[in-house]
PDB file of N, CA, C and O in Angstrom:
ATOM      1  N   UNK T1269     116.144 108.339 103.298  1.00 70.00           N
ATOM      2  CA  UNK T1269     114.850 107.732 103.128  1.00 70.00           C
ATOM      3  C   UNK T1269     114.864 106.272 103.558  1.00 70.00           C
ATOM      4  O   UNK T1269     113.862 105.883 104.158  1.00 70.00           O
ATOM      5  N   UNK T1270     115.660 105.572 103.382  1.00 64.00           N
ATOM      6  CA  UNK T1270     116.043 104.227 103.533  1.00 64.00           C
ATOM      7  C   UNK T1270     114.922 103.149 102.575  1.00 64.00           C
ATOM      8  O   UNK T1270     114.662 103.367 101.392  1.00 64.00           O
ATOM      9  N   UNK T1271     114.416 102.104 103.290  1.00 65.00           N
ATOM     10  CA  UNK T1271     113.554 101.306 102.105  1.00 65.00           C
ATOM     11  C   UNK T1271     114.086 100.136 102.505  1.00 65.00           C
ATOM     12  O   UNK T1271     115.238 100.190 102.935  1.00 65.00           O
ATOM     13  N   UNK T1272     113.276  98.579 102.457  1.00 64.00           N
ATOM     14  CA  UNK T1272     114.149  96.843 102.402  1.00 64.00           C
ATOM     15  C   UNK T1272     115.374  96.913 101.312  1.00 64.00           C
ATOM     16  O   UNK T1272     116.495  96.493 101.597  1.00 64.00           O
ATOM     17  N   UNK T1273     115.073  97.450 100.116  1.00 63.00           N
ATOM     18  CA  UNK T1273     116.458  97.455  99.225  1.00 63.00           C
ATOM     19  C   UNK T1273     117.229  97.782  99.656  1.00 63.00           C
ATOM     20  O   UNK T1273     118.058  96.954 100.032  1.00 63.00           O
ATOM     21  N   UNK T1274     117.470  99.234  99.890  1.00 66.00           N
ATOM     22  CA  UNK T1274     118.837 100.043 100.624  1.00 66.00           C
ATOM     23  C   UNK T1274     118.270 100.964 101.395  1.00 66.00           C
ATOM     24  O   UNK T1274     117.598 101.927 101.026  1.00 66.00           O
ATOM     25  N   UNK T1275     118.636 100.555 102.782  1.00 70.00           N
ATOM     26  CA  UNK T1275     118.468 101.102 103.983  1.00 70.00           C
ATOM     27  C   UNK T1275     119.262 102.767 103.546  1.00 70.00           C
ATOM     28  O   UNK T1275     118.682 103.807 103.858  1.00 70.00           O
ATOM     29  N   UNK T1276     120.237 102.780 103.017  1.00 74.00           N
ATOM     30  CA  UNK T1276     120.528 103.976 102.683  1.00 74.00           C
ATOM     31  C   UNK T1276     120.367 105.079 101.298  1.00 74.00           C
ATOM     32  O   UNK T1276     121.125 105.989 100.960  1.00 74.00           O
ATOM     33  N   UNK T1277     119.506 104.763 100.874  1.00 78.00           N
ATOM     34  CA  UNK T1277     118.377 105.437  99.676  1.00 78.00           C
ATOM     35  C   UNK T1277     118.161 106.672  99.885  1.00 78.00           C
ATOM     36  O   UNK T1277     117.529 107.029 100.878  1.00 78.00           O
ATOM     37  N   UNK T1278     118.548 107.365  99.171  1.00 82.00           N
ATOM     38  CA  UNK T1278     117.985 109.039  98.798  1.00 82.00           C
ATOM     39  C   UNK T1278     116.865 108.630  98.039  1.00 82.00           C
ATOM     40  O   UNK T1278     116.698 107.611  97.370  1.00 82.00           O
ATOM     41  N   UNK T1279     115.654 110.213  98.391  1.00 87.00           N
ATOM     42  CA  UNK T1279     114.787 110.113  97.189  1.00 87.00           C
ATOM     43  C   UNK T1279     114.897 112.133  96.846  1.00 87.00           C
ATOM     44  O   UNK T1279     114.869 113.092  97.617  1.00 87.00           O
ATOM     45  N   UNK T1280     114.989 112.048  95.728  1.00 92.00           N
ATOM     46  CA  UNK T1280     115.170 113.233  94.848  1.00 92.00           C
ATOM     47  C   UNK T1280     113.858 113.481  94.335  1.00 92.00           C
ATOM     48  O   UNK T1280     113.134 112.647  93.792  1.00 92.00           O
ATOM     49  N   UNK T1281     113.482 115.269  94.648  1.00 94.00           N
ATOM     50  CA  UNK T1281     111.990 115.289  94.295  1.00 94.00           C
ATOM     51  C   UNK T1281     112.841 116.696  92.926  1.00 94.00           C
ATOM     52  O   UNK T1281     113.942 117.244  92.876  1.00 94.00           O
ATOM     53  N   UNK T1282     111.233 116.773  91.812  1.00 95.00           N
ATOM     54  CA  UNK T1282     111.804 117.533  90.592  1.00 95.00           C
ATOM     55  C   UNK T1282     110.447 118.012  90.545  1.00 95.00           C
ATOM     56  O   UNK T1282     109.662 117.732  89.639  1.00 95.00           O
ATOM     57  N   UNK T1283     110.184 118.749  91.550  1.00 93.00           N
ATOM     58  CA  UNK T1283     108.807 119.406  91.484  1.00 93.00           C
ATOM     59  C   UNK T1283     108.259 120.306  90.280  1.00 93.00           C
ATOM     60  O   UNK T1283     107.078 120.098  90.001  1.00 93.00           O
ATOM     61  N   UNK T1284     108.753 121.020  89.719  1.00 95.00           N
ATOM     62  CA  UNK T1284     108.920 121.855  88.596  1.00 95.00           C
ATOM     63  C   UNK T1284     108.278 120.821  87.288  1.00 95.00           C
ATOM     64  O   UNK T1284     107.544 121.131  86.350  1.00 95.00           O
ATOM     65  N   UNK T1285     108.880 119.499  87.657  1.00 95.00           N
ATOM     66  CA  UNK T1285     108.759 118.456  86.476  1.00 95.00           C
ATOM     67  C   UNK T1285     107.937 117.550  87.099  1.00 95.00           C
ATOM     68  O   UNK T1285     108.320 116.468  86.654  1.00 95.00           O
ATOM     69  N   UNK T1286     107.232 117.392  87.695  1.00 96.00           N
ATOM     70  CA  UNK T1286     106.148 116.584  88.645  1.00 96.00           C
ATOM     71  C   UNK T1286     107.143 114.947  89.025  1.00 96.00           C
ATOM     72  O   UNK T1286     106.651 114.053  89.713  1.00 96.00           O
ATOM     73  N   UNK T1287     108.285 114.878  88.530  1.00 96.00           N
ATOM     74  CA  UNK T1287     108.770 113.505  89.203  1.00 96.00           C
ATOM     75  C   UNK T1287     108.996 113.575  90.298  1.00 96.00           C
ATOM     76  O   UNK T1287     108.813 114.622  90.919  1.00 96.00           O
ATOM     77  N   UNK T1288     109.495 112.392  90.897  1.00 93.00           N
ATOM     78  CA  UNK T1288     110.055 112.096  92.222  1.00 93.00           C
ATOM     79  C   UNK T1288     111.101 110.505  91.827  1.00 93.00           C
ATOM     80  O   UNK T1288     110.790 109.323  91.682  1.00 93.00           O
ATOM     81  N   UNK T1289     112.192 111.134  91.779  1.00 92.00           N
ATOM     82  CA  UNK T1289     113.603 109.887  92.247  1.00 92.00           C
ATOM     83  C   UNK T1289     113.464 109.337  93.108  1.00 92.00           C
ATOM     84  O   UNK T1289     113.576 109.997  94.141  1.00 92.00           O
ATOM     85  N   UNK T1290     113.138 107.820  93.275  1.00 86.00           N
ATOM     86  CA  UNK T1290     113.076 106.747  93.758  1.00 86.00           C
ATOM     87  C   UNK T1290     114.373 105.909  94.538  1.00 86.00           C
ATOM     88  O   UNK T1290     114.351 105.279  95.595  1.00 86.00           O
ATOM     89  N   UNK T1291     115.742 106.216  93.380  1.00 81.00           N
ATOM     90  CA  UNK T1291     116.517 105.460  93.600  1.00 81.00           C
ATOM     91  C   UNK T1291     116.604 104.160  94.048  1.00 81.00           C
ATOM     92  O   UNK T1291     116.419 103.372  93.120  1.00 81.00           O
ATOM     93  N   UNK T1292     116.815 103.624  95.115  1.00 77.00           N
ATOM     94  CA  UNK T1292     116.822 102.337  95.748  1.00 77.00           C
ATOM     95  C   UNK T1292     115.633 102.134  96.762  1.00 77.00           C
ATOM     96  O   UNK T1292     115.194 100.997  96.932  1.00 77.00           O
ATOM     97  N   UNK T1293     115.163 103.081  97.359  1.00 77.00           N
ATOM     98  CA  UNK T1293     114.180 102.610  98.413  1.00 77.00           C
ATOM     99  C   UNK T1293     112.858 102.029  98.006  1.00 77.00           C
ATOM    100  O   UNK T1293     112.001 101.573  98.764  1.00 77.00           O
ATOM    101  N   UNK T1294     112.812 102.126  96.486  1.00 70.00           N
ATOM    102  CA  UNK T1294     111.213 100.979  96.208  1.00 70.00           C
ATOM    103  C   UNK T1294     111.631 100.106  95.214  1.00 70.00           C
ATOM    104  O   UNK T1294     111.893 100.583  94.109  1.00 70.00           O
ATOM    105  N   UNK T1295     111.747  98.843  95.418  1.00 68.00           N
ATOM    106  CA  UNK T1295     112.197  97.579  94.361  1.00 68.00           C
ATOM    107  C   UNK T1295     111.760  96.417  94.983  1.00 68.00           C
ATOM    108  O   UNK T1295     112.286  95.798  95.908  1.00 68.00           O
ATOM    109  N   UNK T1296     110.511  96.144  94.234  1.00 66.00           N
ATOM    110  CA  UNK T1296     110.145  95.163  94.867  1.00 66.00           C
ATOM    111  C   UNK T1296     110.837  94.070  94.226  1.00 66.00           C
ATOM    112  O   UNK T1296     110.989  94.111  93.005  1.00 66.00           O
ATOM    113  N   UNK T1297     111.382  92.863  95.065  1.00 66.00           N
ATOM    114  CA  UNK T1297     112.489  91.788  94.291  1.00 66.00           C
ATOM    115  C   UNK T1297     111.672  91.064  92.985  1.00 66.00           C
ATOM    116  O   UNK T1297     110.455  91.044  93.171  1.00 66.00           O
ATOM    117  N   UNK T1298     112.097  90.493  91.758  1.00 69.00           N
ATOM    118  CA  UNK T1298     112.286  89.516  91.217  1.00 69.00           C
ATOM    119  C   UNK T1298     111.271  88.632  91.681  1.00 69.00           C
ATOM    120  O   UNK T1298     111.160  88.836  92.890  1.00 69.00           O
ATOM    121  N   UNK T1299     110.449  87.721  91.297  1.00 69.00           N
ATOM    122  CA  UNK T1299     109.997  86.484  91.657  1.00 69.00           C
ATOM    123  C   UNK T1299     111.112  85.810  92.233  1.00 69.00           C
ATOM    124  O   UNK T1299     111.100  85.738  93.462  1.00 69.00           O
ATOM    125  N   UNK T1300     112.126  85.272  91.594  1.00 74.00           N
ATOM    126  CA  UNK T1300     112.677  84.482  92.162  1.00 74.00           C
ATOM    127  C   UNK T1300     113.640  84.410  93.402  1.00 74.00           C
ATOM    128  O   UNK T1300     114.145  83.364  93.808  1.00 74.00           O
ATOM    129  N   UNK T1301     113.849  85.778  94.008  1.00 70.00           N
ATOM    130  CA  UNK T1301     114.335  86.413  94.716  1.00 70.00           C
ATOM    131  C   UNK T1301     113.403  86.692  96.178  1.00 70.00           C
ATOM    132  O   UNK T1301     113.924  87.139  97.199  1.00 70.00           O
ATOM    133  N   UNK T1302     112.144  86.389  96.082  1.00 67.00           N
ATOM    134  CA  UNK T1302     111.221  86.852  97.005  1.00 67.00           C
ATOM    135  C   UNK T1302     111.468  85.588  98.213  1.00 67.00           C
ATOM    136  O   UNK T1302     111.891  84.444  98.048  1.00 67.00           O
ATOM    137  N   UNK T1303     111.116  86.145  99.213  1.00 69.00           N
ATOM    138  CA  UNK T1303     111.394  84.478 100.073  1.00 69.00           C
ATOM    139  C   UNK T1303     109.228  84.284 100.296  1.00 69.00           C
ATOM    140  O   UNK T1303     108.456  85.224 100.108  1.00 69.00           O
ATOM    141  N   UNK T1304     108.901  83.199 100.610  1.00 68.00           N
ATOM    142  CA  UNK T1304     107.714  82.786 101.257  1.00 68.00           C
ATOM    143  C   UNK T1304     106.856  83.327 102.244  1.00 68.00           C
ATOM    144  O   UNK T1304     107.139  83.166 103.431  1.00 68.00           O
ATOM    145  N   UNK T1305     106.169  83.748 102.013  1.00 64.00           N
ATOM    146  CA  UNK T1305     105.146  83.916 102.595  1.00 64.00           C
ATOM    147  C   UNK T1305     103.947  85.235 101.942  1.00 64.00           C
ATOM    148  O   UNK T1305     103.935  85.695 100.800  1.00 64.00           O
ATOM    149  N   UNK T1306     103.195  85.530 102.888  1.00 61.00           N
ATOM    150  CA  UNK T1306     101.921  86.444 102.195  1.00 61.00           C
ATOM    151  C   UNK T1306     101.994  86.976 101.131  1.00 61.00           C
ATOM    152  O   UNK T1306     103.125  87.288 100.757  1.00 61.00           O
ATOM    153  N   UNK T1307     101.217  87.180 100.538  1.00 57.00           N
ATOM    154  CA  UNK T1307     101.287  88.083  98.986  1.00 57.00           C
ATOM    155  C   UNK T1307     101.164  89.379  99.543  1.00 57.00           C
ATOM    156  O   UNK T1307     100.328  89.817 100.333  1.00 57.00           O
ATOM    157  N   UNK T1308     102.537  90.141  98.777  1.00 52.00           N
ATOM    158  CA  UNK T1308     102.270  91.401  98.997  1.00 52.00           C
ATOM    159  C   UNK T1308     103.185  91.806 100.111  1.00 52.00           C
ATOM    160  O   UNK T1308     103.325  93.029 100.153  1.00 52.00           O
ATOM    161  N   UNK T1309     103.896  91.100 101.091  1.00 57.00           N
ATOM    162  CA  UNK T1309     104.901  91.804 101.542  1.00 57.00           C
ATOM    163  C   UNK T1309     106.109  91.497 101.221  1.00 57.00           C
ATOM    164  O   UNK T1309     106.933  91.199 102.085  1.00 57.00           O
ATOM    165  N   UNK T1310     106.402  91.525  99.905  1.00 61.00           N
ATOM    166  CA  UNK T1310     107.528  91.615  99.503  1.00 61.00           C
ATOM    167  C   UNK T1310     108.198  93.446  98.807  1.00 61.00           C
ATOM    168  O   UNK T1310     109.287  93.758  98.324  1.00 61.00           O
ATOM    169  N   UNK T1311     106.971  94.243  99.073  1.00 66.00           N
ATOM    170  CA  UNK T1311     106.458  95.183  98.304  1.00 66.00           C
ATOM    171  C   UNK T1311     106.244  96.159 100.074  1.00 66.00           C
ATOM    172  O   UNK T1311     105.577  95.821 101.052  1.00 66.00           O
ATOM    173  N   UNK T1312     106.752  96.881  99.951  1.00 72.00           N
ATOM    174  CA  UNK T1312     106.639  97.823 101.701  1.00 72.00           C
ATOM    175  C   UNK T1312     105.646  99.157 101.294  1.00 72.00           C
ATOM    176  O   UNK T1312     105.951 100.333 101.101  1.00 72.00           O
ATOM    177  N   UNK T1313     104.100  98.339 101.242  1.00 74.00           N
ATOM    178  CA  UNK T1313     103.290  99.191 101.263  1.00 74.00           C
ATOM    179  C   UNK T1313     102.994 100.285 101.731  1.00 74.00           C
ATOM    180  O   UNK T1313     102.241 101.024 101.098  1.00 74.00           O
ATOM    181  N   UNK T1314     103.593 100.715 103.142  1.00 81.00           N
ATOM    182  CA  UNK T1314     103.215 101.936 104.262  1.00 81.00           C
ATOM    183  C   UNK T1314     104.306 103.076 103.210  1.00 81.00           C
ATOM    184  O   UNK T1314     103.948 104.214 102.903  1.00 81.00           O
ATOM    185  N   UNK T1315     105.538 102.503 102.822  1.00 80.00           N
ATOM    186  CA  UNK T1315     106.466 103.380 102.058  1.00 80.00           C
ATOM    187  C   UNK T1315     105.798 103.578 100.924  1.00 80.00           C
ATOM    188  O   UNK T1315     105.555 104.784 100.881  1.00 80.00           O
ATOM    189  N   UNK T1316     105.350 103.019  99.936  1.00 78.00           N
ATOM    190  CA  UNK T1316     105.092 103.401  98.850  1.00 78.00           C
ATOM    191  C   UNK T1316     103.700 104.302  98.573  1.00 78.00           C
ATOM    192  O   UNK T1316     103.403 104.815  97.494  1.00 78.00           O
ATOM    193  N   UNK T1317     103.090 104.351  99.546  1.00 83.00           N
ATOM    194  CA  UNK T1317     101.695 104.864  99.999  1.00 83.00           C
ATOM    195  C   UNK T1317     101.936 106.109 100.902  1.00 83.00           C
ATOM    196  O   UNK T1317     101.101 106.919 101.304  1.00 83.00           O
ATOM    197  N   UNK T1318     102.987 106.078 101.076  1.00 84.00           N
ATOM    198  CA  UNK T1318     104.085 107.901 101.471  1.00 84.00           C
ATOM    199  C   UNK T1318     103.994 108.437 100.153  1.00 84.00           C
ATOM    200  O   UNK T1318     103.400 109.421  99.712  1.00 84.00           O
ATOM    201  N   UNK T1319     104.878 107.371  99.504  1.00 83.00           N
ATOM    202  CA  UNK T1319     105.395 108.015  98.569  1.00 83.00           C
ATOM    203  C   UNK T1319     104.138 109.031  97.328  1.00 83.00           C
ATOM    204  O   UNK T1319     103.918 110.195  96.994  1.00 83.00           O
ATOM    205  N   UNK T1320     103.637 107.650  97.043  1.00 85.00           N
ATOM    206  CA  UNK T1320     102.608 108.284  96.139  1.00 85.00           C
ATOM    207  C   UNK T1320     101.567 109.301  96.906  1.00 85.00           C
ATOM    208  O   UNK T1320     100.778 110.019  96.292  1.00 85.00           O
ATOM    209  N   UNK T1321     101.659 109.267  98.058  1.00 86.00           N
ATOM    210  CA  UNK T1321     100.993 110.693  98.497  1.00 86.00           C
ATOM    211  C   UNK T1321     101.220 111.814  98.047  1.00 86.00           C
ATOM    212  O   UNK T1321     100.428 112.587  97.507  1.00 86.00           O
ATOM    213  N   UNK T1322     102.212 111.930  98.237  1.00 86.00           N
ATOM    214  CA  UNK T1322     103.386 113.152  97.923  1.00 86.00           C
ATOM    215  C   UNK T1322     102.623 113.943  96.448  1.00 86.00           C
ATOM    216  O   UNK T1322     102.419 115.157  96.419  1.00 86.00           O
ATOM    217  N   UNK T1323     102.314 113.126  95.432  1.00 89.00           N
ATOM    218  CA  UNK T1323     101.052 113.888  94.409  1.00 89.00           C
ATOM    219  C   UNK T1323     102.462 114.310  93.209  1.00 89.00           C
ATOM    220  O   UNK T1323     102.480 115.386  92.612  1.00 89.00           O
ATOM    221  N   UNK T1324     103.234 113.551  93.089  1.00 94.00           N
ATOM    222  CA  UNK T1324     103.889 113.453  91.863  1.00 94.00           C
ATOM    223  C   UNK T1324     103.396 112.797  90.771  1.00 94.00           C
ATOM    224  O   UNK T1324     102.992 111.645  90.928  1.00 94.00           O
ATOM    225  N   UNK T1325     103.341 113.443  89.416  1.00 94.00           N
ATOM    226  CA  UNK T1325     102.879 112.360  87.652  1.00 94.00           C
ATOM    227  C   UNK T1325     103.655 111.642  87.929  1.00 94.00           C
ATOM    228  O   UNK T1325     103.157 110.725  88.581  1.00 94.00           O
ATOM    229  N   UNK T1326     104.766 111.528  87.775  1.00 95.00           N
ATOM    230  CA  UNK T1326     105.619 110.424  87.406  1.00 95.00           C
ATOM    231  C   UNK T1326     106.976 110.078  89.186  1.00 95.00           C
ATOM    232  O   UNK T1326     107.490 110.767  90.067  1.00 95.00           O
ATOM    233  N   UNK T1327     106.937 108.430  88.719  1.00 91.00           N
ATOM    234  CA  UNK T1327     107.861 108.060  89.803  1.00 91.00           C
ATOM    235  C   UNK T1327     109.154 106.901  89.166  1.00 91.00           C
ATOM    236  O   UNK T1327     108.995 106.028  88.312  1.00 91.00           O
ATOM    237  N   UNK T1328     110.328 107.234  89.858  1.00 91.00           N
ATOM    238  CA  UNK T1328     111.222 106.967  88.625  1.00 91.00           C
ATOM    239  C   UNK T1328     111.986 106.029  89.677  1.00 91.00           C
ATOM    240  O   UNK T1328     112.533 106.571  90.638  1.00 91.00           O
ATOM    241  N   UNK T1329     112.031 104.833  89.543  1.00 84.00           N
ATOM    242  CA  UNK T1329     113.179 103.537  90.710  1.00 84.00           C
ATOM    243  C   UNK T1329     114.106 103.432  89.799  1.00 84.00           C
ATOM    244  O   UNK T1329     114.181 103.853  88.645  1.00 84.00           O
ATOM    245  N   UNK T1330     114.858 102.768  90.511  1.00 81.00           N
ATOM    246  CA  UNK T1330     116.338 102.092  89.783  1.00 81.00           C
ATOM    247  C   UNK T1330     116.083 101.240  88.974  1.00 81.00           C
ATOM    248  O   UNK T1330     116.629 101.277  87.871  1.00 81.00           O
ATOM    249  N   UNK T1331     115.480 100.571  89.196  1.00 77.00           N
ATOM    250  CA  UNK T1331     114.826  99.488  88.501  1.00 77.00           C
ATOM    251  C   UNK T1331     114.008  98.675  87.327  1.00 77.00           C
ATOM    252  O   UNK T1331     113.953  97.544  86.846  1.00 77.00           O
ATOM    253  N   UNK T1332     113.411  99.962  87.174  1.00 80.00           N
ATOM    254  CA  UNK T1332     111.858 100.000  87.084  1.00 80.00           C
ATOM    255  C   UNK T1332     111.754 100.779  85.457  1.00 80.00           C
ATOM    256  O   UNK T1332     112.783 101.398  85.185  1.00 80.00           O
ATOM    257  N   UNK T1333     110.885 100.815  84.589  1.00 88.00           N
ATOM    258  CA  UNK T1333     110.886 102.172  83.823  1.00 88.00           C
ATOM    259  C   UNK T1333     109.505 102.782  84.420  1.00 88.00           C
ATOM    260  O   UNK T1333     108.477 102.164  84.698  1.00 88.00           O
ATOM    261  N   UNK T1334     109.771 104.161  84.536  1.00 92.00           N
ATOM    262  CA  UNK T1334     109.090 105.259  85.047  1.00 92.00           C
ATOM    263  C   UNK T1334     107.945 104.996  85.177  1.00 92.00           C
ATOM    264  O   UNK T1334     107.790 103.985  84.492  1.00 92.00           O
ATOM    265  N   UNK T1335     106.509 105.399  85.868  1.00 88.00           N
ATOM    266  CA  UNK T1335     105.414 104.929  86.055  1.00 88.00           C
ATOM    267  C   UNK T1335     104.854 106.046  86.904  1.00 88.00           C
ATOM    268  O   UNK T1335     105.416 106.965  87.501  1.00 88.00           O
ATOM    269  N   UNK T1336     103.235 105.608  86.755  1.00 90.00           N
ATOM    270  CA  UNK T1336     102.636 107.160  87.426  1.00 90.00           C
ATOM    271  C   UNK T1336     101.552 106.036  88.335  1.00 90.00           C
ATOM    272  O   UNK T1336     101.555 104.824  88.121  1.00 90.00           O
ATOM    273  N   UNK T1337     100.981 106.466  88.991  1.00 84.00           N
ATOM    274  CA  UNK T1337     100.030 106.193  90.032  1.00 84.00           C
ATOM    275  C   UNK T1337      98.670 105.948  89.354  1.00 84.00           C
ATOM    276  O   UNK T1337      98.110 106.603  88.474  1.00 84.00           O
ATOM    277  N   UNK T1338      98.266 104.768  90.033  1.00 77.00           N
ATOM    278  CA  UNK T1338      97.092 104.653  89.281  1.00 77.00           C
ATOM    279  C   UNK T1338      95.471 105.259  89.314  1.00 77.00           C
ATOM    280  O   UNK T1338      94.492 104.678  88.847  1.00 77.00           O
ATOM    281  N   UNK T1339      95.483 106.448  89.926  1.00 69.00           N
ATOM    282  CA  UNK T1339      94.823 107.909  89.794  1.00 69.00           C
ATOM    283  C   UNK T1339      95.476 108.794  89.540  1.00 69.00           C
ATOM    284  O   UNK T1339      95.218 109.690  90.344  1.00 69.00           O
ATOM    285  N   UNK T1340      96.190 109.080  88.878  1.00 53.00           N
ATOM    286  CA  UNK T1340      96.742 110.500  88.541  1.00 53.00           C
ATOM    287  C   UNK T1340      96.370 110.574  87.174  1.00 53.00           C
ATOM    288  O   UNK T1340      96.636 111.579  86.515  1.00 53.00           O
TER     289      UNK T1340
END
């Protein structure tokens, strides 16, 4: 799947259980970690707008605690 975090990112789908494993390919950095410029590309919209296509309840990052889309 790859992703800015880790170019080498699996994502694990649990269709049965409506998730989808995230692993590394969606993390958007830290504030303090972000470098300058536009709001919002620190965050790789075209990927995450795959992702939540896909029509999973729940989406699970490394990062993150679990979260669902904000229409579902």
């Amino acid at each position: 799947m790859g992703g800015n975090h880790a170019p080498d990112s699996t994502v694990v789908a649990v269709p049965d259980s409506g998730v989808l494993l995230l692993g590394d390919c969606f993390y958007p950095p830290p504030y303090h970690l972000r470098e300058p410029g536009p709001a919002g590309e620190e965050i790789d919209l075209p990927q995450i707008t795959a992702l939540v296509a896909e029509g999973f309840d729940w989406y699970v990052d490394s990062h993150s605690p679990p979260w669902r889309p904000p229409f579902s």
